[in-house]
Amino acid sequence: MLVRIAAFLLFFGLLLMLSVAGGASIAIWQNDKARQAKQQKKNSDALRSAPQKSVKPSQSPSTATVPSSGPGTFTTAHASGRIIGKKGQLRLYKVQVEDGTHLSAEHVAAEIQKILTDPRSWAAHGQGRFQPVSGRADITIKIATPHTTDKLCAPASDTGGELSCKVADDVIVNLKRWVTGSPEYDGLPGEYRHLIINQEVGYLIGYHMHMYCPGPGRLAPVMMQQIKGLHGCKSNAWPYTRDGDFITGPLGP
């Protein structure tokens, strides 16, 4: 009998110890949870009260790198090559890029040469021959900042920081248009460069009058001032189609 009583007391004591230990564990766990919740609330309040840094939208690389003005001095491309075209007057041309524009004169000259040798351009259809040079030239193609463009074009036209022009035998290409293209042109800036060169060369070879849209949905003539609106035509950077057809339209001032 005494053995049973001792066993019962031992069992009851063990239960009591486990209950106390469990209660302590629960209390510790609850205290830890409370401390964690308090710290999270403190961190959240600190974040809300801290001054927020504004995030500026990133600028387009094309617009961010176009300076509005430059020193007015130019670097001439070291260029020479074969004669482009087989018929018509031979015109030697050189390419110059205004200093500080972050453009390579050699790269620009290579791109212009590629435009002039395209089968849709003037030379492929007997409208003159062209040869790149670095020295004496009949034509000088200059890539200039908007401010310099306005100064160089002033004797011929008001370019307003936006347009390009031809003055005597110089083609002045507005850097802004060369880099960013035109909002009216439905294509990449690189394609708009084709239009700039083809149009300005068109003036040089005798197309002194502008052309207008020949009809809705048709290709705009290269001698149309597409930067001022397409008027229903489709953007186009070449004087001829791939089939060799001249893209024309009504003439105007």
mmCIF file of C-alpha atoms in Angstrom:
data_model
loop_
_atom_site.group_PDB
_atom_site.id
_atom_site.type_symbol
_atom_site.label_atom_id
_atom_site.label_comp_id
_atom_site.label_asym_id
_atom_site.label_seq_id
_atom_site.Cartn_x
_atom_site.Cartn_y
_atom_site.Cartn_z
ATOM 1 C CA MET A 1 0.000 0.000 0.000
ATOM 2 C CA LEU A 2 2.765 2.401 0.859
ATOM 3 C CA VAL A 3 4.480 1.612 -2.417
ATOM 4 C CA ARG A 4 1.356 2.567 -4.366
ATOM 5 C CA ILE A 5 1.035 5.840 -2.483
ATOM 6 C CA ALA A 6 4.692 6.706 -3.143
ATOM 7 C CA ALA A 7 4.309 5.924 -6.822
ATOM 8 C CA PHE A 8 1.205 8.113 -7.024
ATOM 9 C CA LEU A 9 2.967 11.009 -5.329
ATOM 10 C CA LEU A 10 5.933 10.656 -7.664
ATOM 11 C CA PHE A 11 3.660 10.646 -10.737
ATOM 12 C CA PHE A 12 1.755 13.676 -9.453
ATOM 13 C CA GLY A 13 5.007 15.525 -8.804
ATOM 14 C CA LEU A 14 6.231 14.855 -12.320
ATOM 15 C CA LEU A 15 2.952 16.168 -13.774
ATOM 16 C CA LEU A 16 3.264 19.290 -11.667
ATOM 17 C CA MET A 17 6.841 19.909 -12.815
ATOM 18 C CA LEU A 18 5.892 19.448 -16.494
ATOM 19 C CA SER A 19 2.938 21.817 -16.094
ATOM 20 C CA VAL A 20 5.130 24.494 -14.531
ATOM 21 C CA ALA A 21 7.811 24.076 -17.180
ATOM 22 C CA GLY A 22 5.235 24.189 -19.989
ATOM 23 C CA GLY A 23 3.658 27.297 -18.567
ATOM 24 C CA ALA A 24 7.032 28.963 -18.365
ATOM 25 C CA SER A 25 7.808 28.020 -21.976
ATOM 26 C CA ILE A 26 4.482 29.408 -23.144
ATOM 27 C CA ALA A 27 5.092 32.601 -21.215
ATOM 28 C CA ILE A 28 8.571 32.972 -22.716
ATOM 29 C CA TRP A 29 7.193 32.322 -26.249
ATOM 30 C CA GLN A 30 4.407 34.850 -25.700
ATOM 31 C CA ASN A 31 6.891 37.435 -24.425
ATOM 32 C CA ASP A 32 9.125 36.851 -27.473
ATOM 33 C CA LYS A 33 6.160 37.289 -29.843
ATOM 34 C CA ALA A 34 5.171 40.474 -28.054
ATOM 35 C CA ARG A 35 8.707 41.870 -28.309
ATOM 36 C CA GLN A 36 8.857 40.981 -32.030
ATOM 37 C CA ALA A 37 5.506 42.641 -32.713
ATOM 38 C CA LYS A 38 6.613 45.730 -30.788
ATOM 39 C CA GLN A 39 9.896 45.927 -32.744
ATOM 40 C CA GLN A 40 8.097 45.495 -36.098
ATOM 41 C CA LYS A 41 5.706 48.300 -35.218
ATOM 42 C CA LYS A 42 8.654 50.478 -34.207
ATOM 43 C CA ASN A 43 10.435 49.786 -37.503
ATOM 44 C CA SER A 44 7.274 50.439 -39.497
ATOM 45 C CA ASP A 45 6.701 53.756 -37.714
ATOM 46 C CA ALA A 46 10.302 54.734 -38.358
ATOM 47 C CA LEU A 47 9.950 53.998 -42.074
ATOM 48 C CA ARG A 48 6.765 56.018 -42.323
ATOM 49 C CA SER A 49 8.276 59.006 -40.540
ATOM 50 C CA ALA A 50 11.588 58.929 -42.441
ATOM 51 C CA PRO A 51 11.842 61.400 -45.397
ATOM 52 C CA GLN A 52 11.313 59.622 -48.705
ATOM 53 C CA LYS A 53 13.839 60.094 -51.492
ATOM 54 C CA SER A 54 12.267 61.010 -54.810
ATOM 55 C CA VAL A 55 13.221 58.867 -57.801
ATOM 56 C CA LYS A 56 13.813 60.888 -60.921
ATOM 57 C CA PRO A 57 12.718 59.325 -64.209
ATOM 58 C CA SER A 58 15.668 58.366 -66.349
ATOM 59 C CA GLN A 59 16.249 60.545 -69.363
ATOM 60 C CA SER A 60 16.254 59.076 -72.811
ATOM 61 C CA PRO A 61 19.886 58.564 -73.875
ATOM 62 C CA SER A 62 19.137 60.135 -77.224
ATOM 63 C CA THR A 63 17.775 63.414 -75.833
ATOM 64 C CA ALA A 64 20.079 63.589 -72.809
ATOM 65 C CA THR A 65 23.232 63.638 -74.930
ATOM 66 C CA VAL A 66 22.222 66.365 -77.416
ATOM 67 C CA PRO A 67 23.898 69.638 -76.432
ATOM 68 C CA SER A 68 21.995 72.733 -77.518
ATOM 69 C CA SER A 69 25.148 74.632 -78.416
ATOM 70 C CA GLY A 70 28.808 74.068 -79.141
ATOM 71 C CA PRO A 71 32.057 75.924 -79.801
ATOM 72 C CA GLY A 72 31.392 76.343 -83.534
ATOM 73 C CA THR A 73 34.577 74.461 -84.440
ATOM 74 C CA PHE A 74 34.495 71.259 -86.458
ATOM 75 C CA THR A 75 36.461 68.060 -86.916
ATOM 76 C CA THR A 76 36.782 66.811 -90.490
ATOM 77 C CA ALA A 77 36.451 63.081 -91.104
ATOM 78 C CA HIS A 78 39.512 61.375 -92.522
ATOM 79 C CA ALA A 79 37.670 59.821 -95.413
ATOM 80 C CA SER A 80 38.432 58.701 -98.921
ATOM 81 C CA GLY A 81 36.750 56.178 -101.129
ATOM 82 C CA ARG A 82 35.566 55.154 -104.530
ATOM 83 C CA ILE A 83 33.263 57.280 -106.636
ATOM 84 C CA ILE A 84 29.604 56.610 -105.910
ATOM 85 C CA GLY A 85 27.449 56.497 -109.044
ATOM 86 C CA LYS A 86 28.206 56.207 -112.764
ATOM 87 C CA LYS A 87 26.483 59.197 -114.359
ATOM 88 C CA GLY A 88 26.245 62.927 -113.847
ATOM 89 C CA GLN A 89 28.444 65.586 -112.347
ATOM 90 C CA LEU A 90 31.135 64.410 -109.935
ATOM 91 C CA ARG A 91 30.915 66.158 -106.579
ATOM 92 C CA LEU A 92 33.600 65.767 -103.949
ATOM 93 C CA TYR A 93 32.175 65.954 -100.456
ATOM 94 C CA LYS A 94 33.609 66.028 -96.965
ATOM 95 C CA VAL A 95 31.983 65.490 -93.597
ATOM 96 C CA GLN A 96 32.533 67.649 -90.531
ATOM 97 C CA VAL A 97 31.171 67.221 -87.004
ATOM 98 C CA GLU A 98 31.028 70.025 -84.460
ATOM 99 C CA ASP A 99 33.362 69.505 -81.525
ATOM 100 C CA GLY A 100 31.733 68.520 -78.234
ATOM 101 C CA THR A 101 28.841 66.606 -79.793
ATOM 102 C CA HIS A 102 30.199 63.177 -78.787
ATOM 103 C CA LEU A 103 29.929 61.953 -82.369
ATOM 104 C CA SER A 104 32.794 60.432 -84.323
ATOM 105 C CA ALA A 105 33.373 62.254 -87.598
ATOM 106 C CA GLU A 106 34.586 58.998 -89.169
ATOM 107 C CA HIS A 107 31.460 57.105 -88.091
ATOM 108 C CA VAL A 108 29.190 59.845 -89.418
ATOM 109 C CA ALA A 109 31.088 59.882 -92.732
ATOM 110 C CA ALA A 110 30.737 56.105 -93.036
ATOM 111 C CA GLU A 111 26.986 56.348 -92.422
ATOM 112 C CA ILE A 112 26.563 59.105 -95.026
ATOM 113 C CA GLN A 113 28.551 57.096 -97.555
ATOM 114 C CA LYS A 114 26.281 54.114 -96.913
ATOM 115 C CA ILE A 115 23.211 56.302 -97.524
ATOM 116 C CA LEU A 116 24.564 57.655 -100.811
ATOM 117 C CA THR A 117 25.443 54.171 -102.089
ATOM 118 C CA ASP A 118 21.997 52.743 -101.381
ATOM 119 C CA PRO A 119 20.173 51.656 -104.579
ATOM 120 C CA ARG A 120 17.200 53.829 -103.566
ATOM 121 C CA SER A 121 19.318 57.002 -103.371
ATOM 122 C CA TRP A 122 20.211 59.578 -106.051
ATOM 123 C CA ALA A 123 23.498 58.209 -107.391
ATOM 124 C CA ALA A 124 22.078 54.825 -108.302
ATOM 125 C CA HIS A 125 19.695 56.547 -110.752
ATOM 126 C CA GLY A 126 22.131 58.778 -112.639
ATOM 127 C CA GLN A 127 21.529 61.848 -110.487
ATOM 128 C CA GLY A 128 25.191 62.647 -110.013
ATOM 129 C CA ARG A 129 28.363 61.051 -108.705
ATOM 130 C CA PHE A 130 29.838 61.546 -105.243
ATOM 131 C CA GLN A 131 33.209 60.869 -103.695
ATOM 132 C CA PRO A 132 34.223 61.301 -100.033
ATOM 133 C CA VAL A 133 37.383 63.345 -99.392
ATOM 134 C CA SER A 134 39.130 65.060 -96.497
ATOM 135 C CA GLY A 135 40.578 68.051 -98.331
ATOM 136 C CA ARG A 136 39.160 70.372 -100.960
ATOM 137 C CA ALA A 137 35.502 69.561 -101.581
ATOM 138 C CA ASP A 138 32.541 70.743 -103.631
ATOM 139 C CA ILE A 139 30.126 69.948 -100.794
ATOM 140 C CA THR A 140 30.631 70.113 -97.048
ATOM 141 C CA ILE A 141 28.174 68.211 -94.870
ATOM 142 C CA LYS A 142 28.252 69.542 -91.305
ATOM 143 C CA ILE A 143 26.620 68.040 -88.221
ATOM 144 C CA ALA A 144 26.083 70.996 -85.878
ATOM 145 C CA THR A 145 24.350 71.708 -82.579
ATOM 146 C CA PRO A 146 20.972 73.489 -82.825
ATOM 147 C CA HIS A 147 22.469 76.874 -81.871
ATOM 148 C CA THR A 148 25.326 76.593 -84.361
ATOM 149 C CA THR A 149 22.895 75.350 -87.011
ATOM 150 C CA ASP A 150 20.772 78.470 -86.527
ATOM 151 C CA LYS A 151 23.839 80.705 -86.945
ATOM 152 C CA LEU A 152 25.119 78.929 -90.055
ATOM 153 C CA CYS A 153 21.670 78.713 -91.655
ATOM 154 C CA ALA A 154 20.675 82.320 -90.905
ATOM 155 C CA PRO A 155 21.641 83.618 -94.392
ATOM 156 C CA ALA A 156 19.283 81.103 -95.994
ATOM 157 C CA SER A 157 16.453 80.332 -93.569
ATOM 158 C CA ASP A 158 15.180 80.402 -90.000
ATOM 159 C CA THR A 159 15.791 76.919 -88.620
ATOM 160 C CA GLY A 160 14.545 77.738 -85.112
ATOM 161 C CA GLY A 161 16.759 75.194 -83.384
ATOM 162 C CA GLU A 162 14.837 72.378 -85.058
ATOM 163 C CA LEU A 163 15.528 72.248 -88.788
ATOM 164 C CA SER A 164 18.493 71.596 -91.071
ATOM 165 C CA CYS A 165 19.379 73.630 -94.151
ATOM 166 C CA LYS A 166 21.539 74.130 -97.224
ATOM 167 C CA VAL A 167 23.653 77.261 -97.539
ATOM 168 C CA ALA A 168 25.478 77.615 -100.876
ATOM 169 C CA ASP A 169 27.338 74.295 -101.148
ATOM 170 C CA ASP A 170 27.168 73.477 -97.447
ATOM 171 C CA VAL A 171 24.649 71.061 -95.971
ATOM 172 C CA ILE A 172 24.027 71.935 -92.304
ATOM 173 C CA VAL A 173 22.452 69.030 -90.406
ATOM 174 C CA ASN A 174 20.880 69.837 -87.052
ATOM 175 C CA LEU A 175 22.395 67.512 -84.415
ATOM 176 C CA LYS A 176 19.025 67.243 -82.674
ATOM 177 C CA ARG A 177 17.418 65.835 -85.798
ATOM 178 C CA TRP A 178 20.399 63.572 -86.524
ATOM 179 C CA VAL A 179 20.259 62.005 -83.054
ATOM 180 C CA THR A 180 16.557 62.004 -82.157
ATOM 181 C CA GLY A 181 14.817 61.955 -85.524
ATOM 182 C CA SER A 182 11.481 63.720 -85.937
ATOM 183 C CA PRO A 183 8.205 63.232 -84.037
ATOM 184 C CA GLU A 184 6.417 63.311 -87.410
ATOM 185 C CA TYR A 185 8.545 60.541 -88.918
ATOM 186 C CA ASP A 186 7.175 57.030 -88.347
ATOM 187 C CA GLY A 187 10.498 55.290 -87.943
ATOM 188 C CA LEU A 188 13.760 55.104 -86.024
ATOM 189 C CA PRO A 189 16.147 58.102 -85.799
ATOM 190 C CA GLY A 190 18.599 56.168 -87.967
ATOM 191 C CA GLU A 191 16.040 56.064 -90.764
ATOM 192 C CA TYR A 192 15.369 59.771 -90.413
ATOM 193 C CA ARG A 193 19.062 60.407 -91.105
ATOM 194 C CA HIS A 194 18.529 58.844 -94.516
ATOM 195 C CA LEU A 195 15.803 61.392 -95.174
ATOM 196 C CA ILE A 196 17.981 64.320 -94.044
ATOM 197 C CA ILE A 197 20.877 63.425 -96.340
ATOM 198 C CA ASN A 198 18.719 62.500 -99.336
ATOM 199 C CA GLN A 199 16.677 65.680 -99.047
ATOM 200 C CA GLU A 200 19.643 68.028 -98.644
ATOM 201 C CA VAL A 201 21.506 66.345 -101.512
ATOM 202 C CA GLY A 202 18.318 66.693 -103.539
ATOM 203 C CA TYR A 203 18.528 70.463 -103.124
ATOM 204 C CA LEU A 204 22.164 70.398 -104.232
ATOM 205 C CA ILE A 205 21.490 68.484 -107.434
ATOM 206 C CA GLY A 206 18.677 70.772 -108.536
ATOM 207 C CA TYR A 207 15.441 69.935 -106.717
ATOM 208 C CA HIS A 208 14.916 73.412 -105.332
ATOM 209 C CA MET A 209 11.149 73.209 -104.867
ATOM 210 C CA HIS A 210 9.417 71.231 -102.164
ATOM 211 C CA MET A 211 6.971 68.468 -102.964
ATOM 212 C CA TYR A 212 3.716 67.710 -101.201
ATOM 213 C CA CYS A 213 1.836 64.554 -100.302
ATOM 214 C CA PRO A 214 0.494 62.933 -103.503
ATOM 215 C CA GLY A 215 -2.436 61.311 -101.682
ATOM 216 C CA PRO A 216 -3.512 59.549 -98.484
ATOM 217 C CA GLY A 217 -1.646 56.321 -97.825
ATOM 218 C CA ARG A 218 1.025 56.957 -100.461
ATOM 219 C CA LEU A 219 4.746 57.340 -99.809
ATOM 220 C CA ALA A 220 5.846 60.866 -99.000
ATOM 221 C CA PRO A 221 8.373 62.277 -101.504
ATOM 222 C CA VAL A 222 11.849 62.743 -100.067
ATOM 223 C CA MET A 223 11.642 66.414 -101.107
ATOM 224 C CA MET A 224 8.559 66.869 -98.926
ATOM 225 C CA GLN A 225 9.165 68.585 -95.581
ATOM 226 C CA GLN A 226 8.019 65.612 -93.567
ATOM 227 C CA ILE A 227 9.129 67.215 -90.304
ATOM 228 C CA LYS A 228 6.190 69.638 -90.711
ATOM 229 C CA GLY A 229 3.614 66.860 -91.074
ATOM 230 C CA LEU A 230 2.770 63.947 -93.367
ATOM 231 C CA HIS A 231 -0.742 65.101 -94.361
ATOM 232 C CA GLY A 232 -1.933 61.548 -94.918
ATOM 233 C CA CYS A 233 1.223 60.183 -96.555
ATOM 234 C CA LYS A 234 3.487 57.456 -95.217
ATOM 235 C CA SER A 235 6.965 58.328 -93.968
ATOM 236 C CA ASN A 236 9.676 57.740 -96.541
ATOM 237 C CA ALA A 237 13.412 58.460 -96.565
ATOM 238 C CA TRP A 238 14.359 57.615 -100.167
ATOM 239 C CA PRO A 239 13.870 59.366 -103.533
ATOM 240 C CA TYR A 240 13.272 56.038 -105.320
ATOM 241 C CA THR A 241 11.495 52.792 -104.520
ATOM 242 C CA ARG A 242 13.273 49.423 -104.545
ATOM 243 C CA ASP A 243 11.789 48.907 -108.012
ATOM 244 C CA GLY A 244 13.421 52.117 -109.244
ATOM 245 C CA ASP A 245 10.329 54.332 -109.382
ATOM 246 C CA PHE A 246 10.825 58.015 -108.519
ATOM 247 C CA ILE A 247 8.594 59.043 -105.608
ATOM 248 C CA THR A 248 7.095 62.384 -106.526
ATOM 249 C CA GLY A 249 4.246 64.688 -105.583
ATOM 250 C CA PRO A 250 2.775 68.120 -106.320
ATOM 251 C CA LEU A 251 5.361 70.910 -106.407
ATOM 252 C CA GLY A 252 5.225 73.941 -104.171
ATOM 253 C CA PRO A 253 7.365 76.610 -102.529
#
